[in-house]
């Protein structure tokens, strides 16, 4: 008798196997996925990480995937969440859509009723009552790379592999419907031996050759090129190529807000000119980027908040955009010339050296790092916070910032080497950061329990997803949770309705949250003044991530990073336009 | 100069005007809806009720709508929630789908980017980054009666009226996309003078005549008919017709679980035979319903949990189903013969008296109400709880039960007159009850602050939506929140995985929740024994809803209502089938 395994176990073995290598599966149990969840235990080294609700589970999977991508061995990231039919999966959609928008690889596995129940069109709970069992998959199709369903044994392993592959290769979510009757269907154990094919499609040769020729030509004719590293460079595993390009050419380079905290790209590099956000950049960064006569853009996501409301104003039209699935030179698009392969070919091209032989790197004028003397007894400000944070962060920290004052303020902070930045700048769903922190801290601590995960979230955003603090307590994670207490939705007050009731929230006792959620080894701190902040940032005990901590930062309602004030004005204009 | 109002204000005036009569609008602010929210304040008597997140807002709107329907002047219910483009609206989908499945009228208003931004395909935040601004509306189309978008001034009022009307008439959610540039467009104030047309479509005359003739004929040939009142009777405003039918004919009648707590239908009525749940019914109820030779079913929702897993076993095939949009006699379907109109015609028909002239009402044998002597010091059980609750409830109470042990246990409880029952038996999204309670308590207290709203939720379900306790504190509502603390997802443990880790949760300190969320005038009680429960149920102070209360019921992990144990076995069978 040949040895067999269940299709349910096959799925989780595949997700745990190298090169995917998941150790945690997120989600919420529901009666159509319970028997499937049993199979997680059968996989050595794989853990179920139950979240408090499905939206948070999707955010957690997103955070986990980003860390796998950033800290891994060079492969892209992936994560998986399991929800139940209808009620569970729909609650996760906003989180899945965020992963789609921001290029995060994850597999959304949904336990659905048995094929027999579906064929009988039973009026089961968790249905719309209309006998249509396919409607939720159709909804997910809008926000996923692909959807799959396990109809029968003959296609089960191929369909599972396809959903994992598509998520990984495209760094987008995929959707896999798993009927209850398929969980225990037996298949040969040898099915696991064939490695998952995770290779990227090959570039179109003719197009690629033309791209390489044109790019090298533009490089050789340029006097002062700049490399702009954006989010998809990290998401699609091209930061080593970016680093090599910087080192080989000595071109100056900038990061975008979404790329801040990308692996291999260090802010202390001599050639780093700063974070480029169009008109919201520091003046010397803006000048350094926009005065260039060639822009090599890697993995651009040209969204409003990533570009200072579309305020890029290059003085040149010599712009090359390398994307995960196409390349653009000036106005010409080259489909199927993928960034990773073409960059590697350019880097290996003997003509690159030739092309840069006359290039003379100019000295980089760095913006003076904002530093000022402030009265220690004076009230904490965002301005002080984000600069002072630079002194406390250390090599390898993960810094997660919520959409709001945090995601704008963090641009002021100088990141240490190997820092990982997580922020949902394009999708911008408030509350995301708390769920993402839950997934990120699990991934980071899987790599090394000493890895610190540091969350900055406003009191308003926290309210959307607060219960995920409980999951971090449950799994004994040790994140730092900085809560910016500014009495409501400050980012919205800046855009519109400064005194409107709808921008206020119910005030909470943040110092009691960890205890209420059953936390035992916990620390709560409240920071009122500059001195309070300096105290924790200089404390060796506080620097050790040996417990879960809430640090409540008491801030004035309208205190905001300067770049957010400007962005809010631009946003208000777009909204009314 | 003619007086004008903005399109934004027009929307909210319409929702506040009689006969809709909303006083509260739910939702979460976001930058694409802020200027729209300003218009709420311009409507006298209309209040913004900010929720902690969008899923909870949808649940709250659902609860509000159900109360408006149940306590109103006979019109159906409606509620409205406002979310923001992309991130906000997707978070609400599970709640909106629940309203669709369970026939609850609500309007989901989504603030979206200006038409100009859309035409330029700007890569705005809250988009998928692909320039497609219509994708989210397409997703909502699967779970709403209709979707609308305000493209231009000329169709704005008609489109708003259409979305309100469709939600109301069909008792389903509708979706209305409101671009930022339309908010302040001015229209003549006289637009408000034309009343909303909320009349039902007229029945098809020929079909209706045939239905009436056949039904009267079946009645005159029946010896022992039964009337089965189900959820859609209440949702589609037919409980007065149901009551009249019962009173006129003296036929015995039963309620389904989803209809328990329907207006005008009283459990102390002589002709009431109990709650019918197929094989899970009390024996005398089962016998009374199934032995009938004619079943008149009003507003049936024949879902698994509402029918004891499809275990109806009538001895007759003489079944008439009256639905909101069709009628079914035996196997024949009559589209466009709507319940309300046809019932009224039957009630007014001179032949009805003739048809029942030989009918002799048999005496109803009532199941003895379970009562037993228990040791006051013994541990609280679900069995005791649900029976004892009958003694504490009073006229007009709203009782909300979460999907789980509560929604099954409540079937044991005898409801007082005019009680309103809320439970999401078909859709069954856990966490629903907490959000629904928030909306229900606002609606109930708008009618009369003395109206009591009583929530029963398990510790597992509570974790999904706990932050809505904060909204009830914020708006100074006075609900009773009974938390069944049984250390995890007991309903799932019954179905599968009794000892599985995935069915456990992080233990919380429930006694600290209200305080942590900033509650001041609060009461926390923990109930361990029968005596503890008897004490609160006999206390006149406790009976007054003068503050928000958490009552934590300490229960054994696997302690469950007997009917749930049976249902769980049936569900496990269906799932594996």
Coordinates of C-alpha atoms in Angstrom, one line a residue, chain A residues 203-568:
Chain A
X203 CA 11.2 38.1 -20.3
X204 CA 10.4 38.6 -23.9
X205 CA 13.9 38.4 -25.5
X206 CA 13.5 41.0 -28.3
X207 CA 11.9 43.6 -26.0
X208 CA 14.4 43.0 -23.3
X209 CA 17.3 43.5 -25.7
X210 CA 15.9 46.8 -26.8
X211 CA 15.4 47.9 -23.2
X212 CA 18.9 47.0 -22.3
X213 CA 20.3 48.8 -25.2
X214 CA 18.3 52.0 -24.7
X215 CA 19.0 52.0 -20.9
X216 CA 22.7 51.7 -21.4
X217 CA 22.6 54.3 -24.0
X218 CA 20.8 56.7 -21.7
X219 CA 23.2 56.0 -18.9
X220 CA 26.2 56.7 -21.1
X221 CA 24.7 60.0 -22.2
X222 CA 23.7 61.1 -18.7
X223 CA 25.8 63.4 -16.5
X224 CA 23.9 63.0 -13.2
X225 CA 21.5 60.1 -13.0
X226 CA 19.5 59.2 -9.9
X227 CA 18.2 55.9 -8.8
X228 CA 14.7 56.0 -7.1
X229 CA 14.0 52.9 -5.1
X230 CA 10.3 52.3 -4.6
X231 CA 8.0 49.8 -2.9
X232 CA 7.9 47.1 -5.5
X233 CA 11.7 46.7 -5.5
X234 CA 11.3 45.2 -2.1
X235 CA 8.1 43.4 -2.7
X236 CA 9.5 41.7 -5.9
X237 CA 12.8 40.8 -4.4
X238 CA 14.9 43.3 -6.3
X239 CA 16.6 45.2 -3.5
X240 CA 19.9 43.2 -4.0
X241 CA 19.8 44.3 -7.6
X242 CA 19.1 47.8 -6.5
X243 CA 22.0 47.8 -4.1
X244 CA 24.4 46.4 -6.7
X245 CA 23.3 49.0 -9.2
X246 CA 24.0 51.7 -6.6
X247 CA 27.4 50.3 -5.7
X248 CA 28.5 49.6 -9.3
X249 CA 27.4 53.0 -10.7
X250 CA 27.9 55.2 -7.7
X251 CA 24.8 57.0 -8.8
X252 CA 23.0 58.9 -6.1
X253 CA 19.7 57.3 -4.9
X254 CA 16.6 58.2 -3.0
X255 CA 13.8 56.1 -1.4
X256 CA 10.1 56.8 -1.6
X257 CA 8.0 56.7 1.6
X258 CA 6.7 53.3 0.7
X259 CA 10.3 52.0 0.2
X260 CA 11.6 53.3 3.5
X261 CA 13.0 50.4 5.3
X262 CA 13.8 48.2 2.3
X263 CA 16.3 45.4 2.8
X264 CA 19.9 46.2 1.6
X265 CA 19.2 49.8 1.0
X266 CA 20.8 51.8 3.8
X267 CA 20.1 55.4 4.7
X268 CA 23.7 55.9 5.9
X269 CA 25.0 55.1 2.5
X270 CA 27.2 58.0 1.1
X271 CA 25.1 58.1 -2.1
X272 CA 21.7 58.4 -0.3
X273 CA 20.0 61.7 -0.9
X274 CA 16.9 61.2 1.3
X275 CA 13.2 60.3 1.0
X276 CA 11.7 61.7 -2.1
X277 CA 8.0 62.7 -1.8
X278 CA 7.8 65.3 -4.6
X279 CA 7.1 68.8 -3.2
X280 CA 6.9 67.4 0.3
X281 CA 10.5 66.3 0.3
X282 CA 13.3 68.1 2.2
X283 CA 14.7 70.8 -0.1
X284 CA 18.0 69.1 -0.8
X285 CA 16.4 65.8 -1.6
X286 CA 14.0 67.4 -4.0
X287 CA 16.8 69.3 -5.7
X288 CA 19.0 66.2 -5.9
X289 CA 16.3 64.0 -7.5
X290 CA 14.6 66.6 -9.7
X291 CA 17.8 68.1 -11.1
X292 CA 19.0 64.8 -12.5
X293 CA 19.2 64.2 -16.2
X294 CA 18.2 60.5 -15.9
X295 CA 15.9 58.8 -13.5
X296 CA 16.1 55.1 -13.0
X297 CA 13.0 54.2 -11.1
X298 CA 12.8 50.7 -9.5
X299 CA 9.4 49.3 -8.5
X300 CA 7.5 52.6 -8.6
X301 CA 4.0 52.9 -7.0
X302 CA 3.1 56.4 -8.0
X303 CA 0.2 56.9 -5.5
X304 CA -0.8 60.3 -4.1
X305 CA 0.6 59.8 -0.6
X306 CA 3.8 58.3 -2.0
X307 CA 4.4 61.2 -4.3
X308 CA 3.3 64.2 -2.4
X309 CA 0.0 64.3 -4.4
X310 CA 1.6 63.6 -7.7
X311 CA 4.1 66.4 -7.3
X312 CA 7.1 64.8 -8.9
X313 CA 8.7 67.4 -11.1
X314 CA 11.8 65.9 -12.8
X315 CA 13.6 68.4 -15.0
X316 CA 14.2 65.6 -17.5
X317 CA 12.0 63.3 -19.5
X318 CA 14.7 60.6 -19.4
X319 CA 12.8 58.4 -17.0
X320 CA 13.1 54.6 -17.0
X321 CA 10.6 52.8 -14.8
X322 CA 11.4 49.1 -14.0
X323 CA 8.2 47.3 -12.8
X324 CA 7.5 43.8 -11.7
X325 CA 5.8 42.9 -15.0
X326 CA 6.9 45.6 -17.5
X327 CA 9.4 48.3 -18.2
X328 CA 8.7 51.8 -19.4
X329 CA 11.3 54.1 -21.1
X330 CA 10.1 57.6 -21.5
X331 CA 6.6 57.0 -23.0
X332 CA 7.3 53.5 -24.4
X333 CA 6.0 50.5 -22.6
X334 CA 7.6 47.1 -22.8
X335 CA 5.2 44.5 -21.5
X336 CA 6.8 41.3 -20.2
X337 CA 10.1 42.9 -19.5
X338 CA 10.2 42.1 -15.8
X339 CA 12.4 44.1 -13.5
X340 CA 14.3 41.3 -11.9
X341 CA 15.6 39.6 -15.0
X342 CA 16.4 42.8 -16.9
X343 CA 18.2 44.4 -14.0
X344 CA 20.4 41.3 -13.6
X345 CA 21.2 41.4 -17.3
X346 CA 22.1 45.1 -17.1
X347 CA 24.3 44.5 -14.1
X348 CA 26.1 41.7 -15.8
X349 CA 26.4 43.5 -19.1
X350 CA 30.0 44.2 -20.0
X351 CA 28.8 47.4 -21.5
X352 CA 27.6 48.9 -18.2
X353 CA 31.2 49.7 -17.2
X354 CA 31.7 51.4 -20.6
X355 CA 28.5 53.4 -20.2
X356 CA 29.5 54.8 -16.8
X357 CA 33.2 55.4 -17.6
X358 CA 32.8 59.2 -17.9
X359 CA 30.4 59.5 -15.0
X360 CA 31.8 61.6 -12.1
X361 CA 29.8 61.2 -8.9
X362 CA 29.2 64.6 -7.4
X363 CA 29.4 65.0 -3.7
X364 CA 26.0 64.6 -2.0
X365 CA 24.9 67.5 0.1
X366 CA 22.9 65.9 2.9
X367 CA 20.1 67.7 4.6
X368 CA 21.2 68.5 8.1
X369 CA 19.5 66.1 10.4
X370 CA 17.0 68.1 12.3
X371 CA 18.3 68.6 15.8
X372 CA 17.4 71.2 18.3
X373 CA 17.6 72.0 21.9
X374 CA 14.3 71.7 23.6
X375 CA 13.3 72.2 27.2
X376 CA 13.1 68.7 28.7
X377 CA 10.0 69.7 30.7
X378 CA 8.1 70.8 27.7
X379 CA 5.3 68.8 26.2
X380 CA 6.1 66.0 23.8
X381 CA 5.7 67.0 20.1
X382 CA 5.6 64.9 16.9
X383 CA 8.5 67.0 15.6
X384 CA 10.7 65.9 18.5
X385 CA 9.4 62.3 18.6
X386 CA 10.2 61.4 15.0
X387 CA 13.7 62.8 15.2
X388 CA 14.5 61.4 18.6
X389 CA 13.3 58.0 17.5
X390 CA 16.3 57.8 15.1
X391 CA 18.6 57.6 18.2
X392 CA 16.7 54.7 19.7
X393 CA 16.2 52.4 16.7
X394 CA 18.8 49.7 16.1
X395 CA 20.0 47.4 13.4
X396 CA 17.2 45.0 12.2
X397 CA 14.3 46.7 13.9
X398 CA 10.9 46.5 12.2
X399 CA 9.0 49.8 12.4
X400 CA 5.3 49.7 11.6
X401 CA 3.5 53.0 11.1
X402 CA -0.3 53.5 10.8
X403 CA -1.8 55.7 8.1
X404 CA -2.0 59.0 9.8
X405 CA 0.4 61.2 11.6
X406 CA 2.7 58.2 12.1
X407 CA 3.2 57.3 8.5
X408 CA 4.1 60.9 7.6
X409 CA 6.2 61.5 10.7
X410 CA 8.3 58.4 10.2
X411 CA 9.8 60.1 7.1
X412 CA 11.7 62.4 9.4
X413 CA 13.2 59.4 11.2
X414 CA 16.6 58.1 10.2
X415 CA 16.4 54.3 9.9
X416 CA 19.3 52.1 11.0
X417 CA 20.8 49.4 8.8
X418 CA 18.5 46.5 8.0
X419 CA 15.5 48.2 9.3
X420 CA 12.2 47.0 7.9
X421 CA 9.6 49.6 7.4
X422 CA 5.9 48.6 7.1
X423 CA 3.2 51.1 6.3
X424 CA 0.1 50.9 4.1
X425 CA 0.7 54.1 2.2
X426 CA -1.4 53.3 -1.0
X427 CA -4.3 51.4 0.5
X428 CA -4.3 53.4 3.7
X429 CA -6.8 51.4 5.7
X430 CA -6.8 52.7 9.2
X431 CA -6.4 50.0 11.8
X432 CA -4.1 48.0 9.5
X433 CA -1.0 48.6 11.5
X434 CA -2.3 46.8 14.6
X435 CA -3.1 43.6 12.7
X436 CA 0.0 43.9 10.6
X437 CA 2.1 44.2 13.8
X438 CA 0.6 41.0 15.0
X439 CA 1.7 39.1 11.9
X440 CA 5.0 40.9 11.7
X441 CA 6.0 40.3 15.3
X442 CA 5.3 36.6 14.8
X443 CA 7.5 36.4 11.7
X444 CA 10.3 38.6 13.1
X445 CA 10.4 36.5 16.4
X446 CA 10.5 33.3 14.3
X447 CA 13.7 34.5 12.8
X448 CA 15.1 35.6 16.1
X449 CA 13.3 36.4 19.4
X450 CA 15.5 39.4 19.8
X451 CA 14.1 41.1 16.7
X452 CA 12.2 44.1 17.8
X453 CA 8.9 45.1 16.3
X454 CA 7.8 48.6 17.0
X455 CA 4.3 49.9 16.2
X456 CA 3.2 53.5 16.0
X457 CA -0.6 53.9 15.9
X458 CA -3.0 56.7 16.7
X459 CA -5.7 56.4 19.3
X460 CA -8.4 56.7 16.5
X461 CA -7.0 54.0 14.3
X462 CA -6.3 51.7 17.2
X463 CA -10.0 51.5 18.0
X464 CA -10.7 49.7 14.7
X465 CA -8.6 46.7 15.4
X466 CA -7.7 46.9 19.1
X467 CA -8.5 43.2 19.8
X468 CA -5.4 42.1 18.0
X469 CA -3.4 43.3 21.0
X470 CA -5.0 40.2 22.6
X471 CA -3.6 37.9 20.0
X472 CA -0.1 39.2 20.6
X473 CA -0.6 38.6 24.3
X474 CA -1.9 35.1 23.6
X475 CA 1.1 34.1 21.6
X476 CA 3.5 35.8 24.0
X477 CA 4.9 38.2 21.5
X478 CA 6.9 41.2 22.7
X479 CA 6.2 44.2 20.5
X480 CA 6.5 47.9 21.4
X481 CA 3.1 49.5 20.9
X482 CA 3.4 53.3 20.8
X483 CA -0.1 54.8 21.0
X484 CA -0.2 58.4 19.8
X485 CA -3.0 59.8 22.0
X486 CA -4.2 63.0 20.3
X487 CA -7.9 62.6 21.0
X488 CA -9.3 61.5 17.7
X489 CA -8.6 61.3 14.0
X490 CA -6.0 64.1 13.6
X491 CA -5.2 63.3 10.0
X492 CA -8.9 63.8 9.1
X493 CA -9.1 67.0 11.2
X494 CA -6.3 68.3 9.1
X495 CA -8.0 67.5 5.8
X496 CA -11.5 68.6 6.8
X497 CA -13.6 69.2 9.9
X498 CA -11.1 70.2 12.6
X499 CA -13.8 70.7 15.2
X500 CA -16.4 68.4 13.8
X501 CA -17.9 65.8 16.1
X502 CA -17.4 63.0 13.6
X503 CA -13.6 63.3 13.9
X504 CA -13.8 62.7 17.6
X505 CA -13.7 59.4 19.4
X506 CA -14.5 57.9 22.7
X507 CA -11.5 58.4 25.0
X508 CA -10.1 55.1 26.3
X509 CA -7.8 54.2 29.2
X510 CA -4.9 52.9 27.1
X511 CA -2.9 52.0 30.2
X512 CA -5.5 49.3 31.0
X513 CA -5.7 47.6 27.6
X514 CA -3.0 45.0 28.1
X515 CA -4.4 44.0 31.5
X516 CA -7.9 43.8 30.2
X517 CA -6.9 41.5 27.4
X518 CA -5.3 39.2 29.9
X519 CA -1.7 40.3 29.6
X520 CA 0.6 39.3 32.5
X521 CA 4.2 40.1 31.7
X522 CA 3.4 43.6 30.5
X523 CA 4.6 47.2 30.8
X524 CA 2.6 50.4 30.5
X525 CA 4.2 53.8 30.2
X526 CA 2.8 57.2 29.6
X527 CA 4.9 59.9 28.0
X528 CA 3.9 63.5 28.6
X529 CA 7.2 65.4 28.1
X530 CA 10.4 65.5 26.1
X531 CA 12.1 64.2 29.3
X532 CA 9.8 61.3 29.6
X533 CA 10.6 60.2 26.1
X534 CA 14.4 60.7 26.6
X535 CA 14.2 58.5 29.7
X536 CA 12.8 55.5 27.9
X537 CA 15.0 56.0 24.9
X538 CA 18.1 56.0 27.1
X539 CA 17.0 53.0 29.3
X540 CA 18.8 49.7 28.6
X541 CA 15.9 47.8 30.2
X542 CA 13.4 49.5 27.9
X543 CA 15.5 48.7 24.9
X544 CA 15.2 44.9 25.5
X545 CA 12.1 43.4 24.0
X546 CA 11.4 41.1 26.9
X547 CA 7.7 41.9 27.3
X548 CA 4.8 43.4 25.5
X549 CA 4.7 47.2 26.1
X550 CA 2.2 50.0 25.6
X551 CA 3.8 53.4 25.4
X552 CA 1.1 56.1 25.4
X553 CA 2.3 59.3 23.9
X554 CA 0.3 62.3 25.0
X555 CA 0.1 64.8 22.2
X556 CA -1.8 67.9 21.3
X557 CA -4.8 67.3 19.1
X558 CA -3.6 69.2 16.1
X559 CA 0.2 68.5 16.6
X560 CA 1.3 66.9 13.3
X561 CA 4.4 66.4 11.2
X562 CA 4.8 69.3 8.8
X563 CA 4.7 67.1 5.7
X564 CA 1.2 65.8 6.7
X565 CA -0.1 69.3 7.1
X566 CA 1.0 70.0 3.5
X567 CA -0.4 66.7 2.2
X568 CA -3.7 67.3 3.9

